[in-house]
mmCIF file of C-alpha atoms and ligand atoms in Angstrom:
data_model
loop_
_atom_site.group_PDB
_atom_site.id
_atom_site.type_symbol
_atom_site.label_atom_id
_atom_site.label_comp_id
_atom_site.label_asym_id
_atom_site.label_seq_id
_atom_site.Cartn_x
_atom_site.Cartn_y
_atom_site.Cartn_z
ATOM 1 C CA MET A 1 -0.836 26.243 -5.536
ATOM 2 C CA SER A 2 2.106 27.466 -7.787
ATOM 3 C CA SER A 3 2.599 25.170 -11.071
ATOM 4 C CA PRO A 4 5.862 23.337 -11.065
ATOM 5 C CA SER A 5 8.478 24.268 -13.675
ATOM 6 C CA GLN A 6 9.137 21.838 -16.744
ATOM 7 C CA ASN A 7 7.193 19.093 -14.978
ATOM 8 C CA THR A 8 9.672 18.754 -12.158
ATOM 9 C CA LEU A 9 8.301 18.702 -8.736
ATOM 10 C CA LYS A 10 9.392 19.629 -5.249
ATOM 11 C CA ILE A 11 7.984 16.575 -3.020
ATOM 12 C CA GLY A 12 8.031 16.532 0.647
ATOM 13 C CA VAL A 13 7.708 12.676 1.992
ATOM 14 C CA ILE A 14 6.323 12.050 5.433
ATOM 15 C CA GLY A 15 7.459 8.586 6.464
ATOM 16 C CA PHE A 16 10.681 7.652 5.010
ATOM 17 C CA GLY A 17 10.670 3.609 5.423
ATOM 18 C CA ARG A 18 11.481 0.952 3.229
ATOM 19 C CA PHE A 19 8.671 1.899 0.394
ATOM 20 C CA ALA A 20 9.327 5.654 0.836
ATOM 21 C CA LYS A 21 12.831 5.196 0.004
ATOM 22 C CA PHE A 22 12.121 2.953 -2.962
ATOM 23 C CA LEU A 23 9.842 5.560 -4.647
ATOM 24 C CA ALA A 24 12.378 8.183 -3.840
ATOM 25 C CA LYS A 25 15.206 6.780 -5.820
ATOM 26 C CA THR A 26 13.104 6.732 -8.874
ATOM 27 C CA MET A 27 11.893 10.297 -8.277
ATOM 28 C CA VAL A 28 15.461 11.605 -7.968
ATOM 29 C CA LYS A 29 16.503 9.850 -11.059
ATOM 30 C CA GLN A 30 13.773 11.709 -12.959
ATOM 31 C CA GLY A 31 14.992 15.142 -11.626
ATOM 32 C CA HIS A 32 12.345 15.650 -8.826
ATOM 33 C CA SER A 33 13.699 17.327 -5.655
ATOM 34 C CA ILE A 34 13.023 15.218 -2.789
ATOM 35 C CA ARG A 35 12.980 16.355 1.075
ATOM 36 C CA ALA A 36 12.017 13.737 3.704
ATOM 37 C CA ALA A 37 10.528 13.775 7.107
ATOM 38 C CA SER A 38 10.658 11.010 9.458
ATOM 39 C CA ILE A 39 10.896 9.753 12.893
ATOM 40 C CA SER A 40 14.411 7.671 12.529
ATOM 41 C CA ASP A 41 17.550 9.603 11.405
ATOM 42 C CA GLU A 42 17.721 8.667 7.753
ATOM 43 C CA THR A 43 20.458 11.245 7.085
ATOM 44 C CA HIS A 44 22.826 8.586 5.672
ATOM 45 C CA PHE A 45 20.453 7.500 2.843
ATOM 46 C CA CYS A 46 19.303 10.792 2.218
ATOM 47 C CA GLU A 47 22.946 12.457 1.745
ATOM 48 C CA LYS A 48 23.805 9.775 -0.602
ATOM 49 C CA TRP A 49 20.481 10.503 -3.058
ATOM 50 C CA GLY A 50 20.749 14.291 -2.663
ATOM 51 C CA ILE A 51 17.680 14.447 -0.415
ATOM 52 C CA GLU A 52 16.991 17.066 2.386
ATOM 53 C CA PHE A 53 16.135 15.252 5.424
ATOM 54 C CA PHE A 54 13.908 16.622 8.419
ATOM 55 C CA ARG A 55 13.367 15.066 11.815
ATOM 56 C CA MET A 56 9.721 14.732 12.116
ATOM 57 C CA ASN A 57 9.011 15.788 15.487
ATOM 58 C CA ARG A 58 11.923 18.405 15.861
ATOM 59 C CA ASP A 59 11.791 20.045 12.111
ATOM 60 C CA VAL A 60 8.415 19.609 10.883
ATOM 61 C CA ILE A 61 7.586 23.309 10.604
ATOM 62 C CA ALA A 62 10.918 23.842 8.491
ATOM 63 C CA PHE A 63 9.782 20.602 6.403
ATOM 64 C CA LEU A 64 6.508 22.398 5.888
ATOM 65 C CA GLU A 65 7.633 25.767 5.184
ATOM 66 C CA SER A 66 10.079 24.324 2.580
ATOM 67 C CA ASN A 67 7.674 25.142 -0.676
ATOM 68 C CA ASN A 68 6.674 21.566 -1.508
ATOM 69 C CA ASP A 69 4.312 21.187 -4.475
ATOM 70 C CA VAL A 70 3.508 17.816 -3.297
ATOM 71 C CA ILE A 71 3.487 16.227 0.259
ATOM 72 C CA LEU A 72 3.455 12.402 -0.127
ATOM 73 C CA LEU A 73 2.293 10.370 2.868
ATOM 74 C CA CYS A 74 4.312 6.901 3.213
ATOM 75 C CA ILE A 75 3.468 6.142 6.742
ATOM 76 C CA PRO A 76 2.328 2.748 8.334
ATOM 77 C CA ILE A 77 -1.855 2.284 7.995
ATOM 78 C CA LEU A 78 -1.921 1.998 11.879
ATOM 79 C CA SER A 79 -0.245 5.328 12.531
ATOM 80 C CA ALA A 80 -2.085 7.153 9.462
ATOM 81 C CA SER A 81 -4.696 8.909 11.989
ATOM 82 C CA GLN A 82 -2.296 10.213 14.359
ATOM 83 C CA VAL A 83 0.153 11.505 12.004
ATOM 84 C CA ILE A 84 -2.225 13.072 9.493
ATOM 85 C CA LYS A 85 -4.162 15.037 12.348
ATOM 86 C CA SER A 86 -0.825 16.124 14.130
ATOM 87 C CA ILE A 87 0.147 17.795 10.897
ATOM 88 C CA PRO A 88 0.844 21.505 11.615
ATOM 89 C CA PHE A 89 -1.242 22.691 8.452
ATOM 90 C CA HIS A 90 -0.906 26.338 9.242
ATOM 91 C CA ALA A 91 2.908 26.243 8.336
ATOM 92 C CA LEU A 92 2.127 25.698 4.771
ATOM 93 C CA LYS A 93 3.003 28.885 2.842
ATOM 94 C CA GLN A 94 1.207 27.594 -0.229
ATOM 95 C CA PRO A 95 -1.638 25.337 -1.202
ATOM 96 C CA VAL A 96 -0.128 21.578 -1.821
ATOM 97 C CA LEU A 97 -1.110 18.421 -3.452
ATOM 98 C CA PHE A 98 -1.454 16.020 -0.567
ATOM 99 C CA ALA A 99 -0.963 12.348 -1.919
ATOM 100 C CA ASP A 100 -0.590 9.101 -0.150
ATOM 101 C CA VAL A 101 0.371 5.567 -0.920
ATOM 102 C CA LEU A 102 -1.095 3.603 1.938
ATOM 103 C CA SER A 103 -2.382 0.035 1.003
ATOM 104 C CA VAL A 104 -6.078 0.806 2.186
ATOM 105 C CA LYS A 105 -7.698 3.680 0.693
ATOM 106 C CA GLU A 106 -11.226 5.016 2.180
ATOM 107 C CA HIS A 107 -9.205 5.417 5.609
ATOM 108 C CA PRO A 108 -6.835 8.164 4.318
ATOM 109 C CA LYS A 109 -9.220 9.624 2.084
ATOM 110 C CA ASP A 110 -11.527 10.225 4.871
ATOM 111 C CA LEU A 111 -8.816 11.788 7.112
ATOM 112 C CA LEU A 112 -7.153 13.991 4.318
ATOM 113 C CA GLN A 113 -10.765 15.235 3.337
ATOM 114 C CA GLN A 114 -11.339 16.185 7.235
ATOM 115 C CA VAL A 115 -7.919 17.843 7.845
ATOM 116 C CA VAL A 116 -6.036 19.219 4.605
ATOM 117 C CA PRO A 117 -6.806 23.008 4.211
ATOM 118 C CA GLN A 118 -9.596 23.637 1.584
ATOM 119 C CA ASP A 119 -7.135 25.536 -0.812
ATOM 120 C CA SER A 120 -4.996 22.243 -1.170
ATOM 121 C CA ASP A 121 -5.596 19.183 -3.033
ATOM 122 C CA VAL A 122 -5.863 15.573 -2.354
ATOM 123 C CA LEU A 123 -4.975 12.629 -4.309
ATOM 124 C CA CYS A 124 -5.190 9.150 -3.243
ATOM 125 C CA THR A 125 -3.106 6.483 -4.612
ATOM 126 C CA HIS A 126 -1.923 2.909 -4.202
ATOM 127 C CA PRO A 127 1.263 1.430 -6.305
ATOM 128 C CA MET A 128 0.250 -2.412 -6.313
ATOM 129 C CA PHE A 129 3.925 -3.185 -6.203
ATOM 130 C CA GLY A 130 7.002 -2.854 -4.011
ATOM 131 C CA PRO A 131 10.682 -2.828 -3.434
ATOM 132 C CA ASP A 132 10.680 -6.713 -4.437
ATOM 133 C CA SER A 133 8.241 -6.826 -7.358
ATOM 134 C CA GLY A 134 9.189 -3.741 -8.588
ATOM 135 C CA LYS A 135 13.145 -4.222 -8.078
ATOM 136 C CA ASP A 136 13.529 -4.459 -11.949
ATOM 137 C CA GLY A 137 11.586 -1.370 -13.019
ATOM 138 C CA TRP A 138 7.859 -0.445 -12.842
ATOM 139 C CA LYS A 139 6.728 -1.408 -16.425
ATOM 140 C CA ASP A 140 3.209 -2.927 -16.650
ATOM 141 C CA LEU A 141 2.871 -2.823 -12.709
ATOM 142 C CA THR A 142 -0.347 -1.459 -11.783
ATOM 143 C CA PHE A 143 -0.736 1.949 -10.018
ATOM 144 C CA MET A 144 -4.154 2.631 -8.687
ATOM 145 C CA PHE A 145 -5.367 6.489 -8.097
ATOM 146 C CA ASP A 146 -8.205 8.528 -7.102
ATOM 147 C CA ARG A 147 -8.615 12.155 -7.729
ATOM 148 C CA VAL A 148 -10.337 13.131 -4.542
ATOM 149 C CA ARG A 149 -9.956 16.720 -4.696
ATOM 150 C CA ILE A 150 -8.057 18.017 -7.619
ATOM 151 C CA ARG A 151 -7.962 21.961 -8.841
ATOM 152 C CA ASN A 152 -4.331 22.068 -9.893
ATOM 153 C CA GLU A 153 -4.370 19.757 -12.782
ATOM 154 C CA VAL A 154 -0.744 20.620 -13.572
ATOM 155 C CA THR A 155 0.704 19.410 -10.426
ATOM 156 C CA CYS A 156 -1.291 16.506 -10.314
ATOM 157 C CA SER A 157 -0.543 15.076 -13.773
ATOM 158 C CA SER A 158 3.197 15.874 -13.362
ATOM 159 C CA PHE A 159 2.954 13.764 -10.121
ATOM 160 C CA LEU A 160 0.969 10.782 -12.073
ATOM 161 C CA GLN A 161 3.463 11.177 -14.863
ATOM 162 C CA ILE A 162 6.236 9.943 -12.523
ATOM 163 C CA PHE A 163 4.479 6.421 -12.575
ATOM 164 C CA ALA A 164 3.258 6.522 -16.141
ATOM 165 C CA SER A 165 6.627 7.402 -17.473
ATOM 166 C CA GLU A 166 7.936 4.236 -15.801
ATOM 167 C CA GLY A 167 5.507 2.122 -17.811
ATOM 168 C CA CYS A 168 3.074 1.722 -14.854
ATOM 169 C CA ARG A 169 -0.528 0.563 -15.824
ATOM 170 C CA MET A 170 -2.361 3.404 -14.373
ATOM 171 C CA MET A 171 -5.877 2.695 -12.907
ATOM 172 C CA GLU A 172 -8.277 5.112 -11.867
ATOM 173 C CA MET A 173 -10.938 4.162 -9.589
ATOM 174 C CA SER A 174 -12.748 5.090 -6.440
ATOM 175 C CA CYS A 175 -11.098 4.487 -3.068
ATOM 176 C CA GLU A 176 -14.229 2.344 -2.217
ATOM 177 C CA GLU A 177 -13.761 0.040 -4.956
ATOM 178 C CA HIS A 178 -10.217 -0.200 -4.420
ATOM 179 C CA ASP A 179 -10.756 -1.504 -0.897
ATOM 180 C CA LYS A 180 -13.518 -3.922 -2.233
ATOM 181 C CA LEU A 181 -10.977 -5.352 -4.695
ATOM 182 C CA ALA A 182 -8.153 -5.391 -2.593
ATOM 183 C CA ALA A 183 -9.914 -7.030 0.190
ATOM 184 C CA LYS A 184 -10.762 -9.958 -2.076
ATOM 185 C CA SER A 185 -6.981 -10.011 -3.740
ATOM 186 C CA GLN A 186 -4.344 -8.546 -1.451
ATOM 187 C CA PHE A 187 -5.868 -9.120 2.231
ATOM 188 C CA LEU A 188 -6.736 -12.755 1.195
ATOM 189 C CA THR A 189 -3.342 -13.402 -0.009
ATOM 190 C CA HIS A 190 -1.789 -12.124 3.148
ATOM 191 C CA ALA A 191 -4.546 -13.726 5.239
ATOM 192 C CA ILE A 192 -3.879 -17.351 3.443
ATOM 193 C CA GLY A 193 -0.050 -16.566 3.786
ATOM 194 C CA ARG A 194 -0.550 -16.063 7.554
ATOM 195 C CA VAL A 195 -2.454 -19.237 7.906
ATOM 196 C CA LEU A 196 0.091 -21.421 6.083
ATOM 197 C CA SER A 197 2.677 -20.050 8.192
ATOM 198 C CA GLU A 198 0.510 -20.912 11.292
ATOM 199 C CA VAL A 199 0.287 -24.482 10.170
ATOM 200 C CA GLU A 200 4.167 -24.451 9.412
ATOM 201 C CA VAL A 201 4.308 -25.495 5.861
ATOM 202 C CA GLU A 202 7.923 -26.138 4.751
ATOM 203 C CA PRO A 203 9.346 -27.273 1.339
ATOM 204 C CA THR A 204 9.890 -30.922 1.249
ATOM 205 C CA SER A 205 11.887 -33.282 -1.008
ATOM 206 C CA ILE A 206 8.739 -33.935 -3.309
ATOM 207 C CA ASP A 207 7.186 -30.619 -3.764
ATOM 208 C CA THR A 208 4.875 -30.076 -6.487
ATOM 209 C CA GLN A 209 4.865 -26.845 -8.458
ATOM 210 C CA GLY A 210 1.541 -25.958 -6.802
ATOM 211 C CA PHE A 211 3.162 -26.332 -3.353
ATOM 212 C CA GLN A 212 5.916 -24.447 -4.234
ATOM 213 C CA LYS A 213 3.723 -21.506 -5.042
ATOM 214 C CA LEU A 214 2.087 -21.755 -1.670
ATOM 215 C CA ILE A 215 5.278 -21.678 -0.123
ATOM 216 C CA GLN A 216 5.944 -18.280 -1.916
ATOM 217 C CA VAL A 217 2.428 -17.065 -0.684
ATOM 218 C CA LYS A 218 3.630 -17.645 2.695
ATOM 219 C CA GLU A 219 7.191 -16.326 2.553
ATOM 220 C CA SER A 220 5.948 -13.182 0.860
ATOM 221 C CA ALA A 221 2.975 -12.586 3.168
ATOM 222 C CA THR A 222 5.243 -13.160 6.257
ATOM 223 C CA ARG A 223 8.016 -10.886 5.021
ATOM 224 C CA ASP A 224 5.714 -7.801 5.552
ATOM 225 C CA SER A 225 5.145 -6.682 9.250
ATOM 226 C CA PHE A 226 2.051 -8.156 11.283
ATOM 227 C CA ASP A 227 1.407 -4.435 11.574
ATOM 228 C CA LEU A 228 0.854 -3.973 7.951
ATOM 229 C CA PHE A 229 -1.330 -7.101 7.842
ATOM 230 C CA SER A 230 -3.540 -5.816 10.682
ATOM 231 C CA GLY A 231 -3.718 -2.392 9.011
ATOM 232 C CA LEU A 232 -5.100 -4.388 5.798
ATOM 233 C CA PHE A 233 -7.773 -5.627 8.267
ATOM 234 C CA ILE A 234 -8.734 -2.842 10.399
ATOM 235 C CA HIS A 235 -8.877 -0.098 8.016
ATOM 236 C CA ASN A 236 -10.699 -2.033 5.287
ATOM 237 C CA ARG A 237 -14.251 -2.447 5.880
ATOM 238 C CA PHE A 238 -14.529 -5.245 3.559
ATOM 239 C CA ALA A 239 -11.714 -7.305 4.507
ATOM 240 C CA ARG A 240 -13.939 -8.801 7.781
ATOM 241 C CA GLN A 241 -16.229 -10.400 5.233
ATOM 242 C CA GLN A 242 -13.327 -11.978 3.440
ATOM 243 C CA LEU A 243 -11.953 -13.518 6.611
ATOM 244 C CA ASP A 244 -15.512 -15.006 7.480
ATOM 245 C CA ASN A 245 -15.984 -16.302 3.962
ATOM 246 C CA LEU A 246 -12.486 -17.980 4.341
ATOM 247 C CA GLU A 247 -13.517 -19.579 7.500
ATOM 248 C CA LEU A 248 -16.746 -20.741 6.347
ATOM 249 C CA ALA A 249 -15.141 -22.202 3.288
ATOM 250 C CA LEU A 250 -12.535 -24.426 5.273
ATOM 251 C CA LYS A 251 -15.481 -25.754 7.232
ATOM 252 C CA SER A 252 -17.461 -26.206 4.162
ATOM 253 C CA VAL A 253 -14.611 -28.329 2.424
ATOM 254 C CA LYS A 254 -13.936 -30.446 5.502
ATOM 255 C CA GLN A 255 -17.475 -31.219 5.909
ATOM 256 C CA GLN A 256 -17.832 -32.321 2.032
ATOM 257 C CA LEU A 257 -14.556 -34.511 2.402
ATOM 258 C CA ILE A 258 -16.197 -36.030 5.730
ATOM 259 C CA ASN A 259 -19.616 -36.710 4.216
ATOM 260 C CA ARG A 260 -17.852 -38.583 1.283
ATOM 261 C CA MET A 261 -15.902 -40.704 3.744
ATOM 262 C CA ASN A 262 -19.324 -41.725 5.489
ATOM 263 C CA GLU A 263 -20.826 -42.609 2.171
ATOM 264 C CA LYS A 264 -21.371 -46.392 1.890
ATOM 265 C CA PRO A 265 -18.377 -47.754 -0.372
ATOM 266 C CA ASP A 266 -20.584 -48.833 -3.410
ATOM 267 C CA GLN A 267 -22.062 -45.133 -3.698
ATOM 268 C CA SER A 268 -18.889 -43.852 -3.729
ATOM 269 C CA ILE A 269 -17.065 -45.979 -6.192
ATOM 270 C CA ASN A 270 -18.032 -45.123 -9.856
ATOM 271 C CA THR A 271 -17.687 -48.163 -11.688
ATOM 272 C CA PRO A 272 -18.473 -48.443 -15.637
ATOM 273 C CA ASN A 273 -21.578 -50.667 -14.738
ATOM 274 C CA ASN A 274 -23.343 -48.040 -12.420
HETATM 275 P P1 NAP B 301 7.526 1.288 7.094
HETATM 276 O O1 NAP B 301 8.897 0.657 6.777
HETATM 277 O O2 NAP B 301 6.838 0.921 8.337
HETATM 278 O O3 NAP B 301 7.769 2.739 6.879
HETATM 279 C C1 NAP B 301 7.035 3.638 7.555
HETATM 280 C C2 NAP B 301 7.853 4.935 7.946
HETATM 281 O O4 NAP B 301 6.988 5.902 8.561
HETATM 282 C C3 NAP B 301 8.956 4.597 9.033
HETATM 283 O O5 NAP B 301 9.970 5.107 8.558
HETATM 284 C C4 NAP B 301 8.472 5.212 10.263
HETATM 285 O O6 NAP B 301 9.503 5.653 10.909
HETATM 286 C C5 NAP B 301 7.701 6.395 9.623
HETATM 287 N N1 NAP B 301 6.742 7.090 10.637
HETATM 288 C C6 NAP B 301 6.136 6.344 11.471
HETATM 289 N N2 NAP B 301 5.441 7.240 12.088
HETATM 290 C C7 NAP B 301 5.592 8.327 11.720
HETATM 291 C C8 NAP B 301 5.279 9.685 12.032
HETATM 292 N N3 NAP B 301 4.660 10.114 13.156
HETATM 293 N N4 NAP B 301 5.871 10.747 11.452
HETATM 294 C C9 NAP B 301 6.602 10.727 10.335
HETATM 295 N N5 NAP B 301 7.129 9.237 10.148
HETATM 296 C C10 NAP B 301 6.676 8.303 10.562
HETATM 297 O O7 NAP B 301 6.333 0.946 6.152
HETATM 298 P P2 NAP B 301 6.507 0.794 4.420
HETATM 299 O O8 NAP B 301 6.669 -0.682 3.784
HETATM 300 O O9 NAP B 301 7.858 1.697 4.194
HETATM 301 O O10 NAP B 301 5.329 1.110 3.992
HETATM 302 C C11 NAP B 301 4.889 2.524 4.250
HETATM 303 C C12 NAP B 301 3.412 2.621 3.327
HETATM 304 O O11 NAP B 301 3.418 2.219 2.093
HETATM 305 C C13 NAP B 301 2.080 2.040 4.101
HETATM 306 O O12 NAP B 301 1.075 2.523 4.422
HETATM 307 C C14 NAP B 301 2.078 0.628 3.132
HETATM 308 O O13 NAP B 301 0.695 0.204 3.283
HETATM 309 C C15 NAP B 301 2.405 1.581 1.679
HETATM 310 N N6 NAP B 301 2.641 0.508 0.721
HETATM 311 C C16 NAP B 301 3.785 -0.220 0.967
HETATM 312 C C17 NAP B 301 4.227 -1.014 -0.071
HETATM 313 C C18 NAP B 301 5.331 -1.888 0.235
HETATM 314 O O14 NAP B 301 5.653 -2.910 -0.424
HETATM 315 N N7 NAP B 301 6.071 -1.867 1.191
HETATM 316 C C19 NAP B 301 3.516 -1.132 -1.072
HETATM 317 C C20 NAP B 301 2.531 -0.133 -1.501
HETATM 318 C C21 NAP B 301 2.137 0.845 -0.245
HETATM 319 P P3 NAP B 301 10.360 4.717 12.055
HETATM 320 O O15 NAP B 301 10.862 3.510 11.208
HETATM 321 O O16 NAP B 301 11.068 5.793 12.653
HETATM 322 O O17 NAP B 301 9.072 4.279 12.930
#
């Protein structure tokens, strides 16, 4: 793997949806050279931002031959296996740093370790923010990463510096630890948001601040696609337990209330004399 000159990188992005475009804008502003490969035609956006665009199915060989320092995977979780396994790695002219930003981490780590050529490196990452939460800058937003297989320290550090230099809170942890924590935080938030959507919670004329926060949880969860939510569940082995816990907790709370309702009135009222 050659070393990037003056910390500027040639970054090839596979999957050029909403999140990849959001990341690419900052990378371009920092002076990195970006090329993008995707299914839909993204030429219009790419011309505006000085990005070279390749159609994934038609031009993937030319994309891989274009001397990237980094290949960044911004593909949907549910398509990751199919996309990663179909990359024609033989077209690479030099070792590359393969990085991903998927919102689950053990799944891409396993896939990349299976198929990325031994002379290339693997960095798994999850920026814990998106185009909405990061619209005013990335300062103090968390960037998780796991240096799964790194030999070219210069390229890896230059890539991490993209986020560190914007003020991100850099958090190194294993993919397993990420998935355990994300199941208890991100997945649980999405699951509760989806449940709130199922019971059709809507703003009322007497909302408390707590209820307004619940509405926000519902709205932000349902703004993301059901595919993303399914990916967080199917490809994080810790998510099922959280869903089971949530179901049991709801039953337990309901039972506690029914028990209280069925108590004799003199037992349930706490007067100063008893
Ligand atoms: P998205 O809008 O669905 O974008 C995914 C992109 O990948 C689309 O442009 C899609 O093309 C393309 N794609 C699908 N299959 C492909 C293939 N075989 N080859 C090349 N490109 C392919 O999703 P997103 O919101 O940008 O998220 C992308 C990834 O970032 C996900 O893994 C997500 O977990 C992660 N992430 C997202 C956020 C966020 O806030 N959005 C935050 C952190 C991490 P088409 O549009 O033509 O199908």
